[in-house]
Protein backbone atom coordinates (compact mmCIF):
# COMPACT_ATOMS: atom_id res chain seq x y z
CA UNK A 1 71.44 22.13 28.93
CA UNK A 2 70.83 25.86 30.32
CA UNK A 3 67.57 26.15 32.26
CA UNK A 4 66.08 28.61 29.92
CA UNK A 5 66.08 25.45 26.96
CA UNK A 6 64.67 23.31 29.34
CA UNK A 7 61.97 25.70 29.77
CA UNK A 8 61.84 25.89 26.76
CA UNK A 9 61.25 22.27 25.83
CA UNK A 10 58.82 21.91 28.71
CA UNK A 11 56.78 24.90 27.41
CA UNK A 12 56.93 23.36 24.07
CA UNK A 13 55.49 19.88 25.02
CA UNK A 14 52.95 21.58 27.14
CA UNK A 15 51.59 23.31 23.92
CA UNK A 16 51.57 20.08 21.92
CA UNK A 17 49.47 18.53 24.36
CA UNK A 18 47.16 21.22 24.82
CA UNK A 19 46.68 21.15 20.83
CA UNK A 20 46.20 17.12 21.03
CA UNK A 21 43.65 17.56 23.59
CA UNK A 22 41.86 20.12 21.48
CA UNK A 23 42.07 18.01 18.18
CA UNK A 24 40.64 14.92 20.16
CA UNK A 25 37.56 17.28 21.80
CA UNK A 26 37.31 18.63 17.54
CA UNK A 27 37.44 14.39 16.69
CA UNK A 28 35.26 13.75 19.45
CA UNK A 29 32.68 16.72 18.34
CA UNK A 30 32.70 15.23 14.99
CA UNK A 31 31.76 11.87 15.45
CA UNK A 32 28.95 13.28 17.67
CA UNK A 33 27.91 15.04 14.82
CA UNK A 34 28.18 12.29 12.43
CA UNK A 35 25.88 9.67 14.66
CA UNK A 36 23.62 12.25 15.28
CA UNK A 37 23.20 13.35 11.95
CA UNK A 38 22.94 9.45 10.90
CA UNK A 39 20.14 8.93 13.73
CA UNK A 40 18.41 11.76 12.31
CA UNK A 41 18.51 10.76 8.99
CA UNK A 42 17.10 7.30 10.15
CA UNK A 43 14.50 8.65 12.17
CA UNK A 44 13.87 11.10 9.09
CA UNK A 45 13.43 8.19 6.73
CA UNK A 46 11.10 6.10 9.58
CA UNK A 47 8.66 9.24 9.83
CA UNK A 48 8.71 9.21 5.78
CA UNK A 49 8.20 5.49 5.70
CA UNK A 50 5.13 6.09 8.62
CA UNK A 51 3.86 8.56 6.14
CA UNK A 52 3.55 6.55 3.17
CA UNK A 53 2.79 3.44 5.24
CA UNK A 54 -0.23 6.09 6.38
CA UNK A 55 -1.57 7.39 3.02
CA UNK A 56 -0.97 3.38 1.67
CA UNK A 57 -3.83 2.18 4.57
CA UNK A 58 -5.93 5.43 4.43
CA UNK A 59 -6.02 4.02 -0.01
CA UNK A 60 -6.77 0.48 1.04
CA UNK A 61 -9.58 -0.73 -0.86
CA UNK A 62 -10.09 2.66 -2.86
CA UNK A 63 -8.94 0.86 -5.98
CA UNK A 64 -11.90 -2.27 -7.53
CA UNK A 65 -10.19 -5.40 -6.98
CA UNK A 66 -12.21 -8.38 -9.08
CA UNK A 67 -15.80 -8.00 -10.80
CA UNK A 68 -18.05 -5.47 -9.46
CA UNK A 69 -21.10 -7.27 -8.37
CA UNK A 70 -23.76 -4.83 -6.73
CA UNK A 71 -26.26 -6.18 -4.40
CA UNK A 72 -30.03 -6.80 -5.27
CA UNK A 73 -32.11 -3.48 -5.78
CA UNK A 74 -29.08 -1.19 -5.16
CA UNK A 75 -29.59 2.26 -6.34
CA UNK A 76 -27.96 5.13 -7.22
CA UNK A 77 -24.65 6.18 -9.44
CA UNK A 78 -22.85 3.28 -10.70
CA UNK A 79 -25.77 0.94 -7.98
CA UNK A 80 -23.60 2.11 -5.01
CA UNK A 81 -26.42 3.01 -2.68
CA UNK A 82 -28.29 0.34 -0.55
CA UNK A 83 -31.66 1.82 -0.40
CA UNK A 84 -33.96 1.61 2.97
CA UNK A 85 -37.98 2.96 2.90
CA UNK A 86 -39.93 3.31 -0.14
CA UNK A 87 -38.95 5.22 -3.21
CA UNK A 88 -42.42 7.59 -2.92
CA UNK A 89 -40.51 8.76 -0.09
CA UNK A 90 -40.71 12.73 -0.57
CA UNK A 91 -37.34 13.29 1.49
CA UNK A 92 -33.78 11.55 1.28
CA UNK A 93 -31.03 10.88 4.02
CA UNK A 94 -28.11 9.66 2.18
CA UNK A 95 -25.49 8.00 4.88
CA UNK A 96 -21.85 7.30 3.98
CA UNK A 97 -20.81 4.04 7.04
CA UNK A 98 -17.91 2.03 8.08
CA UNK A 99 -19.31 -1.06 10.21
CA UNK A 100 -15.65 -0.77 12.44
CA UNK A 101 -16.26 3.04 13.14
CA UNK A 102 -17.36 3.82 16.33
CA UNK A 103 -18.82 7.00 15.70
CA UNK A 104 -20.98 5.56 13.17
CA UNK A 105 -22.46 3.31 15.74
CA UNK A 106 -22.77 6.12 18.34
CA UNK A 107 -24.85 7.81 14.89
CA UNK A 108 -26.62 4.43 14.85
CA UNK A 109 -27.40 4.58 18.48
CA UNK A 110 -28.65 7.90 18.68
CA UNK A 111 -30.99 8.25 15.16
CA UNK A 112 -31.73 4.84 14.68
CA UNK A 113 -35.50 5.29 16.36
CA UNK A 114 -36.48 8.31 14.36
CA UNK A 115 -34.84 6.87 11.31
CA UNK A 116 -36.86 3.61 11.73
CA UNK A 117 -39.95 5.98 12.97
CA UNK A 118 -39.57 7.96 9.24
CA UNK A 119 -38.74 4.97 6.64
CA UNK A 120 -41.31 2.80 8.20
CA UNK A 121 -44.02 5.52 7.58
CA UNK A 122 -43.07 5.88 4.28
CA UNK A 123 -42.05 9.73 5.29
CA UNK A 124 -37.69 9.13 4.41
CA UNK A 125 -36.02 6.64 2.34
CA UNK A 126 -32.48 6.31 3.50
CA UNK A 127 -29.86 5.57 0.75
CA UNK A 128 -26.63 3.54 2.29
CA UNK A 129 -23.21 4.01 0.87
CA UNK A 130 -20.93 1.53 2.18
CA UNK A 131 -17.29 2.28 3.39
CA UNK A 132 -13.90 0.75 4.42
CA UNK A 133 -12.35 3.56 6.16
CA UNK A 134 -10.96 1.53 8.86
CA UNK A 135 -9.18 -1.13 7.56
CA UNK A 136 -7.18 1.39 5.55
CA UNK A 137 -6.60 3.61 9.09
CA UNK A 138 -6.21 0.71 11.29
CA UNK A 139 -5.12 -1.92 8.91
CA UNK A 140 -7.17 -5.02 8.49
CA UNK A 141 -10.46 -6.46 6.74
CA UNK A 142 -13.31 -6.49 9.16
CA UNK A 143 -14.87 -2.79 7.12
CA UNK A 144 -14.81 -4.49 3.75
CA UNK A 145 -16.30 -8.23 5.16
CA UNK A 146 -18.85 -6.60 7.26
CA UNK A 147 -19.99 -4.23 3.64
CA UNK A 148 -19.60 -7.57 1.44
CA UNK A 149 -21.67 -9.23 4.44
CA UNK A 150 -24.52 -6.52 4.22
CA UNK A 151 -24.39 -6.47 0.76
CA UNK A 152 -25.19 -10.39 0.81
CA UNK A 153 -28.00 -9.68 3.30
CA UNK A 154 -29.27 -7.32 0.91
CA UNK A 155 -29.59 -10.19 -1.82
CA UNK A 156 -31.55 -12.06 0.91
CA UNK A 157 -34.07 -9.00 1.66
CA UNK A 158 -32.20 -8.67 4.88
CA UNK A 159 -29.87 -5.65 4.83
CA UNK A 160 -31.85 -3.40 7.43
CA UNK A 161 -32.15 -5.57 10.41
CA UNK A 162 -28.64 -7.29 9.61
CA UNK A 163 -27.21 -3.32 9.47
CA UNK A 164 -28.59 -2.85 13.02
CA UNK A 165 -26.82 -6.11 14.23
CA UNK A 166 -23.72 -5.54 12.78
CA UNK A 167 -23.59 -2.02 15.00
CA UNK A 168 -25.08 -3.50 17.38
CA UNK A 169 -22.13 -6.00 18.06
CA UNK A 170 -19.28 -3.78 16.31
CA UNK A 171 -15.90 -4.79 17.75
CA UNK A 172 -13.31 -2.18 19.37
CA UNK A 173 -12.06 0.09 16.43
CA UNK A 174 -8.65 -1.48 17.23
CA UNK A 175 -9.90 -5.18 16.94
CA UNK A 176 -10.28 -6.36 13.08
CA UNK A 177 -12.97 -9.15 14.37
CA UNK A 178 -15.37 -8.48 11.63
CA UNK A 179 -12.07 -9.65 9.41
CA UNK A 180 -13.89 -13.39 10.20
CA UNK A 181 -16.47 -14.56 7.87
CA UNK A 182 -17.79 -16.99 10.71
CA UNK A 183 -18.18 -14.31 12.99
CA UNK A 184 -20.16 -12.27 10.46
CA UNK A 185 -22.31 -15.60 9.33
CA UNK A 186 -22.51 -16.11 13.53
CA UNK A 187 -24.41 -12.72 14.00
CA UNK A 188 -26.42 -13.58 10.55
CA UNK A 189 -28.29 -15.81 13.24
CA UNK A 190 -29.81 -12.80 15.20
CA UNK A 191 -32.05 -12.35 11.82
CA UNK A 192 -34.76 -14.75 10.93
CA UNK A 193 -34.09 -16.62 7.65
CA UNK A 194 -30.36 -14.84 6.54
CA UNK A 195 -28.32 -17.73 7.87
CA UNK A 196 -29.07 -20.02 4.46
CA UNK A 197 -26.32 -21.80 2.22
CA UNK A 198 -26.26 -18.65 -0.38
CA UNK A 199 -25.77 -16.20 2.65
CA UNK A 200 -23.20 -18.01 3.52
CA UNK A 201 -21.51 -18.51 0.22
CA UNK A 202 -21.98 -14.83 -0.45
CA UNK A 203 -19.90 -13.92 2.43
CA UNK A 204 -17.26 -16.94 1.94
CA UNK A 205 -16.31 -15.68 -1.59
CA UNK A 206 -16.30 -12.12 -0.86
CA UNK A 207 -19.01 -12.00 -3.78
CA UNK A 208 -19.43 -7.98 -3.43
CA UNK A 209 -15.82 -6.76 -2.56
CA UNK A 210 -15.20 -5.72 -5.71
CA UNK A 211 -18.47 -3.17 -5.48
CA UNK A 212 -17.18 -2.48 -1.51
CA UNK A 213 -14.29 -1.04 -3.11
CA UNK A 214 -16.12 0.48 -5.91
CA UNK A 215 -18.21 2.68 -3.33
CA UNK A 216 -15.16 3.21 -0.99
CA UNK A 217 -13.65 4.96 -4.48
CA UNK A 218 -16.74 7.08 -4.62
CA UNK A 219 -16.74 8.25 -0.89
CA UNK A 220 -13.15 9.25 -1.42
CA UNK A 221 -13.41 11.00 -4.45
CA UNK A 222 -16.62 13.02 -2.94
CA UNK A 223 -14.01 14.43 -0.73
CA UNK A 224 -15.96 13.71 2.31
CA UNK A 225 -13.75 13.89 5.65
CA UNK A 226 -14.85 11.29 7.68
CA UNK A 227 -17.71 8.67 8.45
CA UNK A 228 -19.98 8.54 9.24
CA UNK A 229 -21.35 11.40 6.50
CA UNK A 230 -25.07 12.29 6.69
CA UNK A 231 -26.57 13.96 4.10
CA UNK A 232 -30.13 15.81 4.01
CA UNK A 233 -30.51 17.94 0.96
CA UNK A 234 -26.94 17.82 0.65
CA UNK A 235 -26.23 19.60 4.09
CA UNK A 236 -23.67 17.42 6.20
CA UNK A 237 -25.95 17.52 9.20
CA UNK A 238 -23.67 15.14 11.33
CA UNK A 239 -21.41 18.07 11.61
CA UNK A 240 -24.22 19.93 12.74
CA UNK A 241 -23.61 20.42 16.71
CA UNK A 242 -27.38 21.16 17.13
CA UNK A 243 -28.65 18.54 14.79
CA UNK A 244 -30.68 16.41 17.31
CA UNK A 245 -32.83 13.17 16.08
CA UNK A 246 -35.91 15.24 17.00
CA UNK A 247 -34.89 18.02 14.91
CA UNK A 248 -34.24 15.49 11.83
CA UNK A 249 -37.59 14.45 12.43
CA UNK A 250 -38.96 17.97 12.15
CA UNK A 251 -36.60 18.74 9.02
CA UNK A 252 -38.57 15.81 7.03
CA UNK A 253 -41.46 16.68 8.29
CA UNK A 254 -41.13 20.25 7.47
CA UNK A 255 -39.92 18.93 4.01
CA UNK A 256 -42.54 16.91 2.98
CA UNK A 257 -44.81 19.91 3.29
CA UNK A 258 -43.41 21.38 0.52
């Protein structure tokens, strides 16, 4: 064989492998592609599954689940309102709560004086609206226990001083603890005469859940953004960065003169 076939040959071989080394880098390329593009579909379908798993908690308990049952001497559209101070009361706070939300205790904490101050001298009635806010964000039961809880210390005459205590020993946002009815009938002992066999019974059967859900619908459909909501002639003034509990205090008063 002359030397120029050889060459030939050899030059020939050398091309073929040059082309199989390019159509393994394309194969290997495209497999790259393909588990990349199946990991993003995957992660793709996770984020849409997080989303829906999202809007399905932030719905929890917006739908009436068994009979509606409002507590004794609510008030209100549909009885959703858990009324605090006397009804001569000139002015009106209205005050949308979630018993796992911290910034509805920090509320608590900070207005709870003046509020007292007010209702007690007949100067504000405060109108409650229950909420479950939590459970649906964080998952759980402790929001819609500790309303169905209140709502039985309402029956008893109770609600006010067993609304304090339930803020007043609210759980970390993240822990559902208020998900236990004995924990709820525990703290029932910080207020004289709630702990009784109907209390008790009230709370075991979830008697009110079905009107906890009820006013959970309402606070969604009012399109309110958050709890707690604090209404004073319909003026949100929680999301007032000025509003201090002196300055409610001189907005009823101021109120009442007119």
């Amino acid at each position: 064989m002359s030397e120029k076939n050889r060459e030939g040959k050899r030059t020939a071989r050398e091309k073929l492998a040059v082309e199989r080394e390019k159509q393994k880098s394309a194969d290997k390329r495209r497999r790259a592609l393909i588990v990349g593009g199946a990991v993003v579909a995957v992660l793709g379908l996770a984020a849409v599954i997080g989303v829906v798993a999202a809007n399905a908690g932030k719905d929890d308990g917006s739908e009436a689940s068994g009979p509606v049952v409002a507590p004794s001497g609510a008030q209100g559209k549909d009885s959703l309102a858990i009324p605090v101070g006397k009804d001569s009361a000139k002015s009106t706070l209205t005050v949308w709560e979630d018993f796992r939300c911290p910034a509805c205790k920090s509320f608590e904490t900070a207005y709870r004086p003046v509020i007292h101050e007010l209702t007690n001298a007949g100067e504000l009635k405060v109108e409650y609206h229950l909420v479950t806010l939590i459970d649906g964000n964080m998952r759980g039961t402790g929001s819609r226990n500790a309303a169905n809880a209140a709502a039985c210390a309402q029956d008893a005459g109770k609600f006010p001083a067993y609304h304090d205590v339930l803020f007043d020993n609210q759980p970390p946002e993240v822990d559902d603890a208020f998900a236990d009815n004995a924990k709820l009938i525990e703290l029932a002992g910080k207020v004289d005469g709630l702990d009784t066999p109907a209390f008790r019974t009230c709370v075991e059967k979830g008697t009110h859940n079905g009107w906890v859900a009820k006013s959970h619908q309402a606070f969604n459909k009012g399109g309110f953004s958050g709890t707690p909501t604090v209404l004073f002639d319909g003026e949100n003034i929680y999301q007032d960065r000025t509003m201090t509990p002196a300055k409610l205090k001189q907005m009823v008063q101021e109120a009442n003169k007119e």
